[in-house]
Coordinates of C-alpha atoms in Angstrom, one line a residue:
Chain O
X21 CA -36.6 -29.7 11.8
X22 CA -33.4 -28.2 10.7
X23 CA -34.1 -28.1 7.3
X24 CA -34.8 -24.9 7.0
X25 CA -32.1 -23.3 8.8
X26 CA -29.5 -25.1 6.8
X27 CA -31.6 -23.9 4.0
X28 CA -31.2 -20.0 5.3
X29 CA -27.0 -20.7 6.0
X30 CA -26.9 -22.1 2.6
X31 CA -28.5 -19.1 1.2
X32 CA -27.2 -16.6 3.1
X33 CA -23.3 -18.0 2.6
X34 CA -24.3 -18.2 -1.3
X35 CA -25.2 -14.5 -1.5
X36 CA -22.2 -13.4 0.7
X37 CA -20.1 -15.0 -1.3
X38 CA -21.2 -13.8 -4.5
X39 CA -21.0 -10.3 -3.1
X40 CA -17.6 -10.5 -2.3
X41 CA -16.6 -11.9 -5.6
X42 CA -18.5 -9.3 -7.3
X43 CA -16.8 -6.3 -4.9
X44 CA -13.5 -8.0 -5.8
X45 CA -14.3 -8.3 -9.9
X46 CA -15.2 -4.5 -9.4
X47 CA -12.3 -3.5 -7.4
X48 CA -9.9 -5.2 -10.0
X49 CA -11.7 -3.7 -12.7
X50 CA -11.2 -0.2 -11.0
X51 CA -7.8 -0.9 -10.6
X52 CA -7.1 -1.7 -13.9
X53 CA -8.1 0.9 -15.3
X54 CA -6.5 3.1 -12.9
X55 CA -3.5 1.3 -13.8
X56 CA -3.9 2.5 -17.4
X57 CA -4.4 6.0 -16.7
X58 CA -1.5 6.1 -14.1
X59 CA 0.5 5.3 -17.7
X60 CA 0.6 8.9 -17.8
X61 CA 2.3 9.7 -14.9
X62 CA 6.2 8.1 -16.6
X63 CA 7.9 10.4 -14.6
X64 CA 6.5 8.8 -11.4
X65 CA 7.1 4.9 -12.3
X66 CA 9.8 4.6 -14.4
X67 CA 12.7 5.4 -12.0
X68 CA 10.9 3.0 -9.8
X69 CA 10.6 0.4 -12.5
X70 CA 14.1 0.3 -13.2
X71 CA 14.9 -0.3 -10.1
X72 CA 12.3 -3.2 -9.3
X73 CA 13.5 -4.6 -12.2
X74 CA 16.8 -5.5 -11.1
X75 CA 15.8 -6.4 -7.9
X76 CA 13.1 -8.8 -9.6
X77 CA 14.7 -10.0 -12.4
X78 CA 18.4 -10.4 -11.1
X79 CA 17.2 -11.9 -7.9
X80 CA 14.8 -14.4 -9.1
X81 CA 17.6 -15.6 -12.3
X82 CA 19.2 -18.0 -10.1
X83 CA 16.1 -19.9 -8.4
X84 CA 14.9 -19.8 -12.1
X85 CA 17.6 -21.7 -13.5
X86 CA 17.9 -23.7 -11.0
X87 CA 14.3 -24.9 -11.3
X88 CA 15.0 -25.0 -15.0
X89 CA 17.9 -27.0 -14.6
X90 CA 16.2 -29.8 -12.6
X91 CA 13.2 -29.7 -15.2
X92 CA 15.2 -30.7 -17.9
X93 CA 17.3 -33.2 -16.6
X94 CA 14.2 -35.1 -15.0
X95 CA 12.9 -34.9 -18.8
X96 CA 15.5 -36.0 -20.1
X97 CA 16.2 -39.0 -17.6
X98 CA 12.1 -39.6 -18.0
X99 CA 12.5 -40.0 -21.8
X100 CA 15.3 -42.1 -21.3
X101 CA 13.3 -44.9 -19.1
X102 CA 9.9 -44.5 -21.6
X103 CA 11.5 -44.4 -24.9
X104 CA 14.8 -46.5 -25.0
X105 CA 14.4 -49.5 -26.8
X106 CA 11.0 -48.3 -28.7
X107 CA 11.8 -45.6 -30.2
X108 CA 14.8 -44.1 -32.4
X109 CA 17.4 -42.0 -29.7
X110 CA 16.8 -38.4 -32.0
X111 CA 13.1 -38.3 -30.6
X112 CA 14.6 -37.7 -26.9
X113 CA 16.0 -34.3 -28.7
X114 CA 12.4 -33.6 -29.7
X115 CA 10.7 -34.4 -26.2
X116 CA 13.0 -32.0 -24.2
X117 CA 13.2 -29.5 -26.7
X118 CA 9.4 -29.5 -26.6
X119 CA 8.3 -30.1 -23.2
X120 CA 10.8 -27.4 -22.2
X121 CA 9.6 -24.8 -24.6
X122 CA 5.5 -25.5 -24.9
X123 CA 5.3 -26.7 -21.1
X124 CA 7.7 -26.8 -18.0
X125 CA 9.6 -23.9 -18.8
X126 CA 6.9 -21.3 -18.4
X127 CA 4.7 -22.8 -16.3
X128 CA 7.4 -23.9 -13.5
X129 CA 9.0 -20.7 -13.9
X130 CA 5.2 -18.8 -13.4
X131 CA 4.9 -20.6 -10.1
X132 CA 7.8 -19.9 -8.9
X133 CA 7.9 -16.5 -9.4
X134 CA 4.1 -16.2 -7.9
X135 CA 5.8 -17.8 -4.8
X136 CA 9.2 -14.9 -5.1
X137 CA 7.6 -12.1 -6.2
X138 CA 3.8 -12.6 -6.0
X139 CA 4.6 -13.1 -2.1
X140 CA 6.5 -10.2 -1.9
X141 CA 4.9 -8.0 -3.5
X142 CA 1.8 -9.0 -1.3
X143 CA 3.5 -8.7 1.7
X144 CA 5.0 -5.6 1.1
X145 CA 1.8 -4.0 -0.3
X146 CA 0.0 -5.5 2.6
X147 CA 2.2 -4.3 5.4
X148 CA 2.3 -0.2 3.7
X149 CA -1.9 -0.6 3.6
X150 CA -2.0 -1.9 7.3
X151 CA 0.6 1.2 8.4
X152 CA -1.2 4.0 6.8
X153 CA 2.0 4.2 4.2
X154 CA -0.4 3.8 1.6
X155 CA -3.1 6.9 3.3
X156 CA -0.1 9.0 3.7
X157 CA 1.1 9.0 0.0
X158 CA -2.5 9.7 -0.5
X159 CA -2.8 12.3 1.8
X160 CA -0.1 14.1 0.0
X161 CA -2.1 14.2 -2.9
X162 CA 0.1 11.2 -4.6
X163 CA -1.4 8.3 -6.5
X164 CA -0.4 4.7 -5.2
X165 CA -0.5 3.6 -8.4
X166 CA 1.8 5.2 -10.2
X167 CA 4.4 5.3 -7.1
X168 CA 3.8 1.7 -5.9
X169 CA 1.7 -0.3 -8.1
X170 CA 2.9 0.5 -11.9
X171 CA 6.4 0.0 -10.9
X172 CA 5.7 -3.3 -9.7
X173 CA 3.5 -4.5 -12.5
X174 CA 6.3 -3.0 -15.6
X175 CA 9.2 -4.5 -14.2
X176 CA 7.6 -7.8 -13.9
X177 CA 6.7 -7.3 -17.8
X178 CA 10.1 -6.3 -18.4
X179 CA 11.8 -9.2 -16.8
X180 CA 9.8 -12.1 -16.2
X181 CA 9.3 -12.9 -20.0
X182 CA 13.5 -13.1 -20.5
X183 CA 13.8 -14.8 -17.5
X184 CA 11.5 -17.7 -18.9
X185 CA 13.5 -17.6 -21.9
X186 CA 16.5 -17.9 -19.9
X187 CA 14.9 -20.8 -18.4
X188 CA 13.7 -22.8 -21.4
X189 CA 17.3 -22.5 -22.5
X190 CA 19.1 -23.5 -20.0
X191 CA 16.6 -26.4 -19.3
X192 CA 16.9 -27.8 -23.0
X193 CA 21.1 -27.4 -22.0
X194 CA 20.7 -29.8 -19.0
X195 CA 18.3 -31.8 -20.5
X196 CA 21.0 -31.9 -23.5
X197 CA 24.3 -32.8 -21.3
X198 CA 21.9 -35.1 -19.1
X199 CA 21.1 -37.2 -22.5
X200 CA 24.0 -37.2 -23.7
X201 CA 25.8 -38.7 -20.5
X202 CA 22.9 -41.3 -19.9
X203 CA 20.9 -42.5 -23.0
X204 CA 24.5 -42.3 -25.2
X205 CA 22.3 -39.8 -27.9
X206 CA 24.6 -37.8 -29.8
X207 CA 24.8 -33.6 -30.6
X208 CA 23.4 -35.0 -34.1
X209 CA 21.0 -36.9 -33.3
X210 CA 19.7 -34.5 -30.1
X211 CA 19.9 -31.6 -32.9
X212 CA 17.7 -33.8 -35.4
X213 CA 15.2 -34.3 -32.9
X214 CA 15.3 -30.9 -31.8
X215 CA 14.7 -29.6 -35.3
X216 CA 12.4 -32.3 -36.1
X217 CA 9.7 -31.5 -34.2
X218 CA 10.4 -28.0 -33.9
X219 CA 8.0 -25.2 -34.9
X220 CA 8.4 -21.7 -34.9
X221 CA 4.8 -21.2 -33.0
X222 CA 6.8 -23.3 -30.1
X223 CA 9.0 -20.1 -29.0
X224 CA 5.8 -17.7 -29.9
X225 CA 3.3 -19.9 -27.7
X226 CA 6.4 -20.0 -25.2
X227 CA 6.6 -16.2 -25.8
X228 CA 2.6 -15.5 -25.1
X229 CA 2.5 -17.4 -22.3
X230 CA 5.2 -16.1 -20.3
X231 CA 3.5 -12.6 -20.8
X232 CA 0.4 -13.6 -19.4
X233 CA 2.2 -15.5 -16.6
X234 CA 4.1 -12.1 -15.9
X235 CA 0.7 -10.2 -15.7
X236 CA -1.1 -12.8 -13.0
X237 CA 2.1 -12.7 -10.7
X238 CA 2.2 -9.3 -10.9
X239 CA -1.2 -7.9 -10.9
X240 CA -3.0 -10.7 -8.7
X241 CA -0.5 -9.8 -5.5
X242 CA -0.4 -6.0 -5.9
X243 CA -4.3 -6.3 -6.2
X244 CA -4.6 -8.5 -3.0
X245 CA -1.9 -6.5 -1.0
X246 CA -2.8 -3.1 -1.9
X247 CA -6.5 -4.0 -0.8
X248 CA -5.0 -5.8 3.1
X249 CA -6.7 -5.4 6.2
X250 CA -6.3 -5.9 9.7
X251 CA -2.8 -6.1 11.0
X252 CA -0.4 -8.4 10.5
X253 CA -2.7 -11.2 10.5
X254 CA -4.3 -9.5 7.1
X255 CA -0.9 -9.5 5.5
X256 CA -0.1 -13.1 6.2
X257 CA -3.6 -13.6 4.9
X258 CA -2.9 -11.6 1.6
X259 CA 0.4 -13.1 1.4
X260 CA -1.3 -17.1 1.4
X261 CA -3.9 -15.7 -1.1
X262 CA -1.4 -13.7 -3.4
X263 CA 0.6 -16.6 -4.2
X264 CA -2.6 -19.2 -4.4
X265 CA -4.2 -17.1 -6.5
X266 CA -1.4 -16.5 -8.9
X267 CA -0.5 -20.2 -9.2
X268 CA -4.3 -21.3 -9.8
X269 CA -4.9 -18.3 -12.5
X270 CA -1.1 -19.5 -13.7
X271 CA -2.7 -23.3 -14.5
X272 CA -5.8 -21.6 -15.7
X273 CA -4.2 -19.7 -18.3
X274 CA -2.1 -22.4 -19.3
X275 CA -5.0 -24.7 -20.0
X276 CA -7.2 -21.6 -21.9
X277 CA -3.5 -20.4 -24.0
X278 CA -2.6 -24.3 -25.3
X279 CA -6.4 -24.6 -26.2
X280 CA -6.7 -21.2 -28.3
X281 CA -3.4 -22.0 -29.4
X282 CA -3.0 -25.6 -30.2
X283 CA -6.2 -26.9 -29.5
Chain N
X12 CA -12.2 26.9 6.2
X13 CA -13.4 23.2 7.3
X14 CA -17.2 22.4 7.9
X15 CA -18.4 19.1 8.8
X16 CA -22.3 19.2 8.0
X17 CA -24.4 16.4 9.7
X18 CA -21.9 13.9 8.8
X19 CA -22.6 10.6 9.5
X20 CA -20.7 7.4 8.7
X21 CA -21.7 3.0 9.9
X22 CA -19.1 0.4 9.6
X23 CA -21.6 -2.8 8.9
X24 CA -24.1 -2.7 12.6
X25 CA -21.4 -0.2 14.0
X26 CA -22.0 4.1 13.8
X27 CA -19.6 5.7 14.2
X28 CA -20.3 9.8 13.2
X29 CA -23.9 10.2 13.5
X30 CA -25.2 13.4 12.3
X31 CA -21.7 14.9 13.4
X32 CA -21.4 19.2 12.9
X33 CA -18.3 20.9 13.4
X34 CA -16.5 23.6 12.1
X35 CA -13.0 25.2 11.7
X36 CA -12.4 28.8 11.2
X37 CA -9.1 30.3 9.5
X38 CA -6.2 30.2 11.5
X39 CA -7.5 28.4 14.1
X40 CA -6.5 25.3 16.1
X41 CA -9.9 23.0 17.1
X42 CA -8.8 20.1 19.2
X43 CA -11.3 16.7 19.2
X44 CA -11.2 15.1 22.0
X45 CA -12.6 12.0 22.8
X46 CA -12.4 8.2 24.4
X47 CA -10.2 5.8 22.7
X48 CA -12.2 4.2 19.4
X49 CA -15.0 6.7 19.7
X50 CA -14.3 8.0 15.8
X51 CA -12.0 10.7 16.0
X52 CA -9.4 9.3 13.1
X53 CA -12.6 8.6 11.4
X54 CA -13.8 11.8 11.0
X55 CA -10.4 13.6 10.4
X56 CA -9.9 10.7 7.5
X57 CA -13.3 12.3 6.0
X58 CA -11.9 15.6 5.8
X59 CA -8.8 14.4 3.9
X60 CA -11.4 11.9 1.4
X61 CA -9.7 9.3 2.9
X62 CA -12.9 7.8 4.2
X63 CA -16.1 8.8 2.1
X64 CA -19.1 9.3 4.7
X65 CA -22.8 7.7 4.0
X66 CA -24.1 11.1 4.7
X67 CA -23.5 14.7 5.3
X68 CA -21.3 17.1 3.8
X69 CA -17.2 17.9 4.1
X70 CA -16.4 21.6 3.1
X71 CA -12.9 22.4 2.4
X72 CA -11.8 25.7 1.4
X73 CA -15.2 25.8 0.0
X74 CA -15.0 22.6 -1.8
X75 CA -17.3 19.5 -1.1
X76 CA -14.7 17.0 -0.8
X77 CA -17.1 13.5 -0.8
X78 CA -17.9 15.1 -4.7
X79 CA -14.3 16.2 -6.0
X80 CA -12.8 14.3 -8.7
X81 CA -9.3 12.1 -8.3
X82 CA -7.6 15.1 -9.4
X83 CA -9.8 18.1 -7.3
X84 CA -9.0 15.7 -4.5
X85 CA -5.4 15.2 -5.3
X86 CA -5.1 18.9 -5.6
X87 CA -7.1 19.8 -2.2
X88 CA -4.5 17.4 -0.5
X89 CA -1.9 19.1 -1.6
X90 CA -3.0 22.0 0.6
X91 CA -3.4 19.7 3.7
X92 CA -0.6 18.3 5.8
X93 CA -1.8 14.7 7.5
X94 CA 0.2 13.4 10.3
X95 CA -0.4 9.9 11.2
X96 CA -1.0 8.5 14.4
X97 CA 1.9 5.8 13.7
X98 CA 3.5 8.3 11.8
X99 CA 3.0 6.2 8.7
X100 CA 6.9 7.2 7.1
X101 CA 7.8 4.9 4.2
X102 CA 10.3 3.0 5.6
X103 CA 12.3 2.1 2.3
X104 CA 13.0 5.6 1.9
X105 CA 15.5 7.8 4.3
X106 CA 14.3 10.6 6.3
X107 CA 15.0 13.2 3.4
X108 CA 13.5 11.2 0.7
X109 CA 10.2 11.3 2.9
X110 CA 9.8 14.9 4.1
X111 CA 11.1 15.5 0.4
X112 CA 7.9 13.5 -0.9
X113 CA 5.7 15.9 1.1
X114 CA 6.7 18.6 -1.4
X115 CA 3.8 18.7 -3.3
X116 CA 4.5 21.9 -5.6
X117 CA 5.5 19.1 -8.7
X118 CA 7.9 22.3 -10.1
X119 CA 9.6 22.3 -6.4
X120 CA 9.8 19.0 -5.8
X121 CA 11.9 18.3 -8.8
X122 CA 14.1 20.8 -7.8
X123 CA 17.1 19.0 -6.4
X124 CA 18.4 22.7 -4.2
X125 CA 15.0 23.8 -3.1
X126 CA 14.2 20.3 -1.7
X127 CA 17.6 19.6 0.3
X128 CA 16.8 23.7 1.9
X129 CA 13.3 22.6 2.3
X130 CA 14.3 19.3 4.1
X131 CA 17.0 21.3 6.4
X132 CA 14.2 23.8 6.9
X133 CA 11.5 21.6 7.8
X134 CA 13.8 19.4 10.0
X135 CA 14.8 22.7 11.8
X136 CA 11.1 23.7 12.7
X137 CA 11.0 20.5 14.6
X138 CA 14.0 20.7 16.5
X139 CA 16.1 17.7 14.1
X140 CA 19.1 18.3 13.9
X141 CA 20.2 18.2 9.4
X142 CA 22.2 14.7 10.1
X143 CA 18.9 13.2 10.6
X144 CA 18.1 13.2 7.4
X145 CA 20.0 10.6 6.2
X146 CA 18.9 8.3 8.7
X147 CA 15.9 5.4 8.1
X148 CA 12.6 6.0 10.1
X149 CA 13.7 2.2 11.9
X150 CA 16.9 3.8 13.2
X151 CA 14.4 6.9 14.7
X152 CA 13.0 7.2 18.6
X153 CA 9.0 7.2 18.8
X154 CA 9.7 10.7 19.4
X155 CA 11.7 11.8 16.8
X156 CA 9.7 9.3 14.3
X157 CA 6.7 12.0 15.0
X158 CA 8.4 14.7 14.8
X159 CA 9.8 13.4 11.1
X160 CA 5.9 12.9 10.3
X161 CA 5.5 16.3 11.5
X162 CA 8.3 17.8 9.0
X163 CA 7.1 15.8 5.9
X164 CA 3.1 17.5 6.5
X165 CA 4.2 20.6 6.6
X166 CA 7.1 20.3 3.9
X167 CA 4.6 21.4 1.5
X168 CA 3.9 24.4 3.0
X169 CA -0.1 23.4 3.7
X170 CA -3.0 25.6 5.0
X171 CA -4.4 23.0 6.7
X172 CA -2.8 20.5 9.2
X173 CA -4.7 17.6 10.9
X174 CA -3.0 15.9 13.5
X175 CA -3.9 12.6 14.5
X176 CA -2.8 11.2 17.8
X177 CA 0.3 13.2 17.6
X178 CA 1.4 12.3 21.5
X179 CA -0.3 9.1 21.5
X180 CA 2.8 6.3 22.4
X181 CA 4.9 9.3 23.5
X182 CA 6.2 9.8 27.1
X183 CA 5.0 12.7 28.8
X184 CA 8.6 15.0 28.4
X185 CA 8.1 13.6 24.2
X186 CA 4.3 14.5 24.8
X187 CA 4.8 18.2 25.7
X188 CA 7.7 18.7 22.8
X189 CA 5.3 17.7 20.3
X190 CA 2.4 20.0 21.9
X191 CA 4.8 22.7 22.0
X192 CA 5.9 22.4 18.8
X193 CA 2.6 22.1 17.5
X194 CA 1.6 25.5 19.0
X195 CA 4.8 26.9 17.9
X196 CA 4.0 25.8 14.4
X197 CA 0.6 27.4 14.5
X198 CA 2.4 30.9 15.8
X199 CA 5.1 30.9 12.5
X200 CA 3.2 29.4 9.9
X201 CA -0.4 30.0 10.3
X202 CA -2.2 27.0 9.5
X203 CA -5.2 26.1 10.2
X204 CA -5.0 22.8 12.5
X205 CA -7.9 19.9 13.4
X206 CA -5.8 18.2 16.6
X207 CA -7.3 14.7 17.4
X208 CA -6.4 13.4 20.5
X209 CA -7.1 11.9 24.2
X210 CA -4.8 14.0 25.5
X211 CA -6.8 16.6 27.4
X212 CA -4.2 18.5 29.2
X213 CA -2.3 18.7 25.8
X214 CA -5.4 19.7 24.1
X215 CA -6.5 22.6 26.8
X216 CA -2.5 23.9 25.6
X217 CA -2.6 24.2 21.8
X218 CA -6.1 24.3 21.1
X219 CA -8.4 27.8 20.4
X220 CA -11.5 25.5 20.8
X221 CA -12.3 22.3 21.8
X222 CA -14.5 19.3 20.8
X223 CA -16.0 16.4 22.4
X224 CA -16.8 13.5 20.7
X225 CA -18.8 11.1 22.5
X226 CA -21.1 8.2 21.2
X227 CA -20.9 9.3 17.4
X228 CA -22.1 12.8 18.1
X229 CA -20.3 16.4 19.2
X230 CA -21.1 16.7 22.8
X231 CA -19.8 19.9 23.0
X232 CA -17.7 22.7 21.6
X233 CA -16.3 25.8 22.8
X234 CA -12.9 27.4 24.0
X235 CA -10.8 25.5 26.8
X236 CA -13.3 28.1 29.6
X237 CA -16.3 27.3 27.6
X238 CA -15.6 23.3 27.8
X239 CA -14.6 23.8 31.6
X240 CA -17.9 25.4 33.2
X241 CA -20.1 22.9 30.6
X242 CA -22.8 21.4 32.9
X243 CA -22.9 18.2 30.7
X244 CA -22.1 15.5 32.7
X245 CA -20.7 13.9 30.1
X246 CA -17.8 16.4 29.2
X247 CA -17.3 16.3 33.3
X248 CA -16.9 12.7 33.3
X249 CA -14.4 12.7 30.3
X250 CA -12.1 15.4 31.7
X251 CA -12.0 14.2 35.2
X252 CA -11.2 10.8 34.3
X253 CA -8.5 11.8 32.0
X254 CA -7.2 14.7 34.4
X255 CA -6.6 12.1 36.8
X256 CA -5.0 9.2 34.8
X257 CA -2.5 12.3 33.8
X258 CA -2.2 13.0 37.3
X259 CA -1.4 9.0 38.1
X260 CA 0.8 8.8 35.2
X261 CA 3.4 11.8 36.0
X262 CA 3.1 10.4 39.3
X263 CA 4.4 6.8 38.3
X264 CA 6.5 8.8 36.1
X265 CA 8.4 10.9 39.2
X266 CA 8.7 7.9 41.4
X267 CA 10.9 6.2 38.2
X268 CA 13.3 8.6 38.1
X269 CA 13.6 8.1 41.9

């Protein structure tokens, strides 16, 4: 008897959610491509770029490191309890070096800065929608894009690639000092390893990687908060979906970058 | 000139403008009146193409806006100041950095001396004093956070200004500042003005004709006489009701200050 109208929920739910995820692939679409053509308008962005650049990039440095830090000395303290005793000591060098640089550097780094600056940019993109700030640029015949969106996304290009690298260095450094002062390995032996199983793709994968990061926890928020509704209830809800979003597209890429890559 | 042509616009099961006609000659003032949530943003959103309506026609200065291009549109704005209900200033930015942003001339607006006149000028026609400027729109009254909003539409030096709700929030003294200013505004610089509001002793003051919007269509139009002697019951309804709640309110107003 009620067959049928679980059938009909089913259906109806399926279609309503396909058209939503079709209005949001064509909204994104849209918006990228406005995004392009706002390139144009340099005057407009690039003063704002600069200065969401150092708020990005000099505020987010220290949770960055930090993160980084931690990384690398769990690594390196990891290695210690796996490897001691069946393997030669240089191979520790290799395993930090590696896992920081292919692995924990960028991808750690990319979620937290979907949580800093994916959040915030929602939230602050959200709460202009949901008090007209965004109509009233409009309505003086001003693009959004150029004054709010572009200088979001280009700073986060600018910075969030050095800021990985910042992090995969300072995480190989802890990693380092933390082997050194609990598995005994020596500088010589760390630097074999190091340079042992070191490639130069590493630092390009590395390299790659943070760029795409940078995009999704740039593009993802601004997409979700310039697009807010109702209140401040919508801007909570853009804030929760900015940052999800940005961290599931973050693990996505990952797995889609190492198989093109290295697969 | 503004024409609305049998504009109509649904939000899912929900119409809003059905069929809706109105239009706004040169130089005048048109006030909409109309119940709380009956459309009016609505419709003055379509005339800026900040809503696109399912039907109908929006004539600007002779231009179809639902048609224009990004940059036609972008341009058309240009000509119109839009002052928000909530005011809507960009709170990162100080009160000169806003009204400078309603400079739209591109040439002007990068002009570091005509802005800062333009700013001091534009704060004057309001009544702000030039210190103001420097201040953020959090450290602003209700008031004074309108009459910023006010400054930054007409910083551009627009032919068209729409007003949306500009004494909603406000107390009655605030109320009639802003109504006088916005009749003293159409006396020096000309505009032609589109005044939403629920205000109907404010719109009888600054308006050459009025409006009523009720249940998605105009109910009636005509000068404040014209809306007065109307038969409709409806218009009767609207302006007693309101007549009297202004009455109740400076009322309860008085027996504060007692």
């Amino acid at each position: 008897m009620n067959g049928v109208p679980v059938a009909l929920d089913l259906r109806r739910d399926v279609g309503r959610w396909s058209l939503r995820t079709a209005g949001h692939a064509g909204r994104f679409t849209f918006l990228l491509f406005d995004m392009v053509r706002g390139l144009t308008e340099w005057r407009i962005w690039l003063p704002r770029m600069v200065e969401q650049a150092v708020n990005t990039g000099y505020g987010s440095l220290f949770i960055v490191l930090l993160v980084s830090g931690f990384a690398g000395a769990v690594t390196s303290l990891q290695t210690g309890y796996q490897f001691t005793g069946q393997l030669p000591l240089y191979v520790a060098g290799g395993v930090i070096v590696e896992s920081m640089i292919l692995e924990l550097g960028p991808v750690l780094s990319g979620l937290i800065l979907a949580g800093r600056i994916g959040a915030r940019y929602a939230a602050e993109l959200g709460t202009m929608r949901v008090t007209e700030q965004i109509d009233a640029l409009e309505s003086l015949g001003r693009s959004p894009i150029s004054h709010l969106l572009l200088p979001r996304v280009i700073a986060g290009l600018f910075v969030i690639p050095p800021l990985i690298m910042f992090a995969d260095t300072f995480g190989v450094l802890v990693g380092w000092v933390t082997a050194k002062s609990t598995l005994g390995i020596t500088d010589a032996d760390f630097v074999y390893g190091a340079r042992y199983f070191f490639r130069p793709l590493d630092l390009w994968y590395s390299l790659i990687k943070s760029y795409f990061f940078a995009a999704t926890v740039t593009i993802i928020p601004c997409y979700i908060g310039y697009n807010t509704q109702q209140g401040a209830e919508g801007v909570g809800r853009s804030t929760t979906a900015a940052v999800v979003a940005s961290c599931v597209t973050i693990l996505l890429l990952d797995t889609v970058i190492t198989k093109l890559l290295l697969g | 000139m503004i024409e609305l042509q049998h504009l109509s616009k649904r939000f899912l099961d929900n119409v809003v403008l059905d069929g809706v006609d109105l239009r706004v000659d040169d130089g005048q003032t048109v006030a909409l009146l109309g119940p709380s949530g009956v459309g009016k943003s609505v419709l003055l959103k379509h005339i800026i193409g900040l809503i696109k309506p399912d039907s109908g026609d929006v004539i600007v200065d002779g231009l179809h806006v639902p048609l224009l291009r990004r940059k036609e549109l972008a341009e058309l704005r240009s000509h119109i100041g839009y002052v928000f209900q909530a005011g809507a200033l960009f709170d990162s930015m100080s009160v000169y950095e806003n009204i400078r942003l309603g400079i739209t001339d591109e040439t002007c607006y990068r002009d570091d001396g005509y802005c800062t006149d333009r700013v001091r000028e534009c704060l004057r026609l309001v009544n702000l004093a030039p210190e103001v400027a420097q201040k953020f729109p959090a450290e602003l009254s209700g008031g004074m956070r309108k009459r910023v909003s006010i400054s930054r539409a007409i910083a551009g030096k627009p032919k068209y200004l729409l007003y949306d709700e500009p004494t909603s929030g406000l107390d009655p003294v605030n109320a009639d500042v802003i109504d006088g200013l916005i009749e003293r505004l159409q006396q020096e610089i000309g505009v032609t003005s589109v005044v939403v509001t629920h205000d109907v002793r404010g719109a009888f003051r600054v308006a050459d004709r009025i409006a009523l919007l009720w249940q998605a269509k105009i109910r009636a139009v005509g000068t404040s006489e014209e809306i007065l002697q109307s038969k409709d019951p409806a218009v009767h309804q609207f302006l007693e009701r309101d007549l009297e709640m202004a009455v109740i309110q400076s009322e309860s107003d008085d027996g504060s200050h007692v």
